Amino acid sequence: MRTESALSVYDPGQLVAGFRSMSMLAGLVERGGRPAPVSPTIPLRAGEKQYGWFPVDVTGAGRKLAVITSQRLILGDDEYPLRSVCGLRPRPEDWALTVDARGGRSVEIVGPWVPWLGVVLCAEIHGAAWPPGYAPVIPAPRRRPRTLETIQ
């Protein structure tokens, strides 16, 4: 599955909203903030908080529901305990994230909210917005030039 084809089925507004949310959350985490929990949509374990849920495209497995908590990443029927995650490779410009877990498990997910999800995972695992050694170059959103009227 190519990133472009996976993203073609999403509303352009969702792509912008997910990217903007990632940028805002990354700034908050870099200033020492934390992701905010939401009302749970799944049974949680003791002390666990849920941060969000949304559809993602899982490379080789199609569309699945992703649920992110303070202890796990759940992709459909597959569960990745955060303590088993040994690598995160975010590609915000492609709305993609590769999660590497112990035991050789690796999964790539794509979707409008995946960049935001990557920041949540990094905040929970590393206490930072990005994985160690990762310095993303995130382009600023383009704005339409404003025309100014001059008053004479």
mmCIF file of C-alpha atoms in Angstrom:
data_model
loop_
_atom_site.group_PDB
_atom_site.id
_atom_site.type_symbol
_atom_site.label_atom_id
_atom_site.label_comp_id
_atom_site.label_asym_id
_atom_site.label_seq_id
_atom_site.Cartn_x
_atom_site.Cartn_y
_atom_site.Cartn_z
ATOM 1 C CA MET A 1 0.000 0.000 0.000
ATOM 2 C CA ARG A 2 1.402 3.365 -0.951
ATOM 3 C CA THR A 3 0.935 6.312 1.372
ATOM 4 C CA GLU A 4 -0.660 8.435 -1.344
ATOM 5 C CA SER A 5 -3.352 5.861 -2.105
ATOM 6 C CA ALA A 6 -4.161 5.359 1.578
ATOM 7 C CA LEU A 7 -4.533 9.077 2.138
ATOM 8 C CA SER A 8 -6.697 9.639 -0.928
ATOM 9 C CA VAL A 9 -9.763 8.288 0.895
ATOM 10 C CA TYR A 10 -9.534 10.801 3.745
ATOM 11 C CA ASP A 11 -11.196 14.175 3.833
ATOM 12 C CA PRO A 12 -8.607 16.938 3.242
ATOM 13 C CA GLY A 13 -9.915 18.734 6.339
ATOM 14 C CA GLN A 14 -9.000 15.716 8.454
ATOM 15 C CA LEU A 15 -5.459 15.725 7.074
ATOM 16 C CA VAL A 16 -5.021 19.378 8.018
ATOM 17 C CA ALA A 17 -6.642 18.914 11.445
ATOM 18 C CA GLY A 18 -4.489 15.896 12.316
ATOM 19 C CA PHE A 19 -1.280 17.639 11.255
ATOM 20 C CA ARG A 20 -2.195 20.817 13.139
ATOM 21 C CA SER A 21 -3.039 18.806 16.274
ATOM 22 C CA MET A 22 0.330 17.036 16.023
ATOM 23 C CA SER A 23 2.162 20.362 15.829
ATOM 24 C CA MET A 24 0.273 21.816 18.788
ATOM 25 C CA LEU A 25 0.733 18.685 20.930
ATOM 26 C CA ALA A 26 4.440 18.494 20.040
ATOM 27 C CA GLY A 27 4.871 22.080 21.256
ATOM 28 C CA LEU A 28 3.002 21.321 24.479
ATOM 29 C CA VAL A 29 5.091 18.195 25.171
ATOM 30 C CA GLU A 30 8.332 20.056 24.431
ATOM 31 C CA ARG A 31 7.270 22.649 27.046
ATOM 32 C CA GLY A 32 6.727 19.863 29.611
ATOM 33 C CA GLY A 33 3.012 19.246 29.041
ATOM 34 C CA ARG A 34 1.289 15.898 28.638
ATOM 35 C CA PRO A 35 -1.429 14.556 26.329
ATOM 36 C CA ALA A 36 -4.926 14.908 27.787
ATOM 37 C CA PRO A 37 -6.928 11.726 28.429
ATOM 38 C CA VAL A 38 -10.385 11.292 26.888
ATOM 39 C CA SER A 39 -13.428 9.328 28.015
ATOM 40 C CA PRO A 40 -12.577 5.663 27.497
ATOM 41 C CA THR A 41 -14.166 3.690 24.689
ATOM 42 C CA ILE A 42 -12.622 0.368 25.825
ATOM 43 C CA PRO A 43 -12.194 -1.308 29.220
ATOM 44 C CA LEU A 44 -9.045 0.122 30.804
ATOM 45 C CA ARG A 45 -6.582 -1.479 33.173
ATOM 46 C CA ALA A 46 -5.799 -0.067 36.609
ATOM 47 C CA GLY A 47 -4.150 3.347 36.231
ATOM 48 C CA GLU A 48 -4.503 3.331 32.440
ATOM 49 C CA LYS A 49 -5.721 6.398 30.537
ATOM 50 C CA GLN A 50 -7.082 6.498 26.998
ATOM 51 C CA TYR A 51 -5.870 9.315 24.732
ATOM 52 C CA GLY A 52 -7.841 8.701 21.558
ATOM 53 C CA TRP A 53 -9.268 6.345 18.956
ATOM 54 C CA PHE A 54 -9.641 6.675 15.189
ATOM 55 C CA PRO A 55 -9.351 4.671 11.950
ATOM 56 C CA VAL A 56 -5.897 4.044 10.473
ATOM 57 C CA ASP A 57 -4.594 2.120 7.506
ATOM 58 C CA VAL A 58 -2.271 -0.694 8.589
ATOM 59 C CA THR A 59 0.191 -1.638 5.861
ATOM 60 C CA GLY A 60 -0.705 -5.107 4.610
ATOM 61 C CA ALA A 61 -3.816 -5.403 6.790
ATOM 62 C CA GLY A 62 -6.214 -2.665 5.646
ATOM 63 C CA ARG A 63 -8.246 -0.230 7.707
ATOM 64 C CA LYS A 64 -8.390 -0.822 11.478
ATOM 65 C CA LEU A 65 -9.457 1.093 14.527
ATOM 66 C CA ALA A 66 -6.492 2.409 16.535
ATOM 67 C CA VAL A 67 -6.846 3.029 20.266
ATOM 68 C CA ILE A 68 -3.993 4.675 22.163
ATOM 69 C CA THR A 69 -3.725 4.453 25.932
ATOM 70 C CA SER A 70 -0.996 5.156 28.459
ATOM 71 C CA GLN A 71 -0.085 1.446 28.395
ATOM 72 C CA ARG A 72 -0.976 0.081 24.935
ATOM 73 C CA LEU A 73 -1.461 0.727 21.257
ATOM 74 C CA ILE A 74 -4.370 -1.349 19.999
ATOM 75 C CA LEU A 75 -4.811 -1.846 16.237
ATOM 76 C CA GLY A 76 -7.961 -3.852 15.667
ATOM 77 C CA ASP A 77 -7.300 -7.226 17.319
ATOM 78 C CA ASP A 78 -3.544 -6.611 17.658
ATOM 79 C CA GLU A 79 -2.141 -5.082 20.835
ATOM 80 C CA TYR A 80 1.289 -3.522 21.376
ATOM 81 C CA PRO A 81 2.165 -2.917 25.031
ATOM 82 C CA LEU A 82 4.111 0.359 25.168
ATOM 83 C CA ARG A 83 6.790 -1.290 27.323
ATOM 84 C CA SER A 84 7.531 -3.625 24.373
ATOM 85 C CA VAL A 85 8.006 -0.799 21.856
ATOM 86 C CA CYS A 86 11.699 -0.511 21.025
ATOM 87 C CA GLY A 87 11.498 1.910 18.112
ATOM 88 C CA LEU A 88 9.301 4.608 16.646
ATOM 89 C CA ARG A 89 9.929 5.965 13.174
ATOM 90 C CA PRO A 90 7.524 8.836 12.510
ATOM 91 C CA ARG A 91 7.114 10.295 9.033
ATOM 92 C CA PRO A 92 4.738 13.217 9.658
ATOM 93 C CA GLU A 93 5.077 14.497 6.095
ATOM 94 C CA ASP A 94 3.570 11.177 4.911
ATOM 95 C CA TRP A 95 1.061 10.895 7.798
ATOM 96 C CA ALA A 96 2.816 7.631 8.692
ATOM 97 C CA LEU A 97 4.439 5.927 11.675
ATOM 98 C CA THR A 98 6.343 2.659 11.953
ATOM 99 C CA VAL A 99 6.237 0.995 15.368
ATOM 100 C CA ASP A 100 8.915 -1.596 16.145
ATOM 101 C CA ALA A 101 8.255 -3.930 19.082
ATOM 102 C CA ARG A 102 10.346 -6.618 20.749
ATOM 103 C CA GLY A 103 10.210 -10.007 19.109
ATOM 104 C CA GLY A 104 10.636 -8.563 15.617
ATOM 105 C CA ARG A 105 7.089 -7.226 15.441
ATOM 106 C CA SER A 106 6.822 -4.151 13.261
ATOM 107 C CA VAL A 107 3.781 -2.313 11.954
ATOM 108 C CA GLU A 108 3.333 0.745 9.765
ATOM 109 C CA ILE A 109 0.194 2.829 10.108
ATOM 110 C CA VAL A 110 -1.024 5.706 7.958
ATOM 111 C CA GLY A 111 -3.827 8.217 8.417
ATOM 112 C CA PRO A 112 -4.696 11.814 9.214
ATOM 113 C CA TRP A 113 -4.296 11.406 12.982
ATOM 114 C CA VAL A 114 -1.186 9.199 12.869
ATOM 115 C CA PRO A 115 1.274 12.132 13.270
ATOM 116 C CA TRP A 116 -0.601 13.130 16.438
ATOM 117 C CA LEU A 117 -0.553 9.492 17.578
ATOM 118 C CA GLY A 118 3.229 9.437 17.088
ATOM 119 C CA VAL A 119 3.641 12.406 19.421
ATOM 120 C CA VAL A 120 1.407 10.747 22.048
ATOM 121 C CA LEU A 121 3.460 7.537 21.850
ATOM 122 C CA CYS A 122 6.741 9.464 22.132
ATOM 123 C CA ALA A 123 5.408 11.453 25.091
ATOM 124 C CA GLU A 124 4.436 8.227 26.882
ATOM 125 C CA ILE A 125 7.562 6.250 25.984
ATOM 126 C CA HIS A 126 10.283 8.922 25.875
ATOM 127 C CA GLY A 127 8.786 11.899 27.724
ATOM 128 C CA ALA A 128 9.451 13.975 24.600
ATOM 129 C CA ALA A 129 7.585 14.860 21.414
ATOM 130 C CA TRP A 130 9.991 12.924 19.173
ATOM 131 C CA PRO A 131 12.086 9.768 19.497
ATOM 132 C CA PRO A 132 15.718 10.220 20.622
ATOM 133 C CA GLY A 133 17.901 11.483 17.807
ATOM 134 C CA TYR A 134 14.932 12.438 15.679
ATOM 135 C CA ALA A 135 14.664 16.073 14.669
ATOM 136 C CA PRO A 136 11.782 16.433 12.252
ATOM 137 C CA VAL A 137 11.613 19.210 9.748
ATOM 138 C CA ILE A 138 7.969 20.124 9.788
ATOM 139 C CA PRO A 139 6.949 22.738 7.261
ATOM 140 C CA ALA A 140 4.816 25.547 8.579
ATOM 141 C CA PRO A 141 1.279 25.511 7.225
ATOM 142 C CA ARG A 142 0.935 27.635 4.149
ATOM 143 C CA ARG A 143 -1.366 30.564 4.436
ATOM 144 C CA ARG A 144 -3.016 32.485 1.698
ATOM 145 C CA PRO A 145 -1.460 35.879 1.245
ATOM 146 C CA ARG A 146 -3.730 38.575 2.516
ATOM 147 C CA THR A 147 -4.413 41.523 0.348
ATOM 148 C CA LEU A 148 -4.320 44.723 2.235
ATOM 149 C CA GLU A 149 -6.397 47.676 1.249
ATOM 150 C CA THR A 150 -4.781 51.034 1.474
ATOM 151 C CA ILE A 151 -6.830 53.965 2.564
ATOM 152 C CA GLN A 152 -5.984 57.224 0.842
#
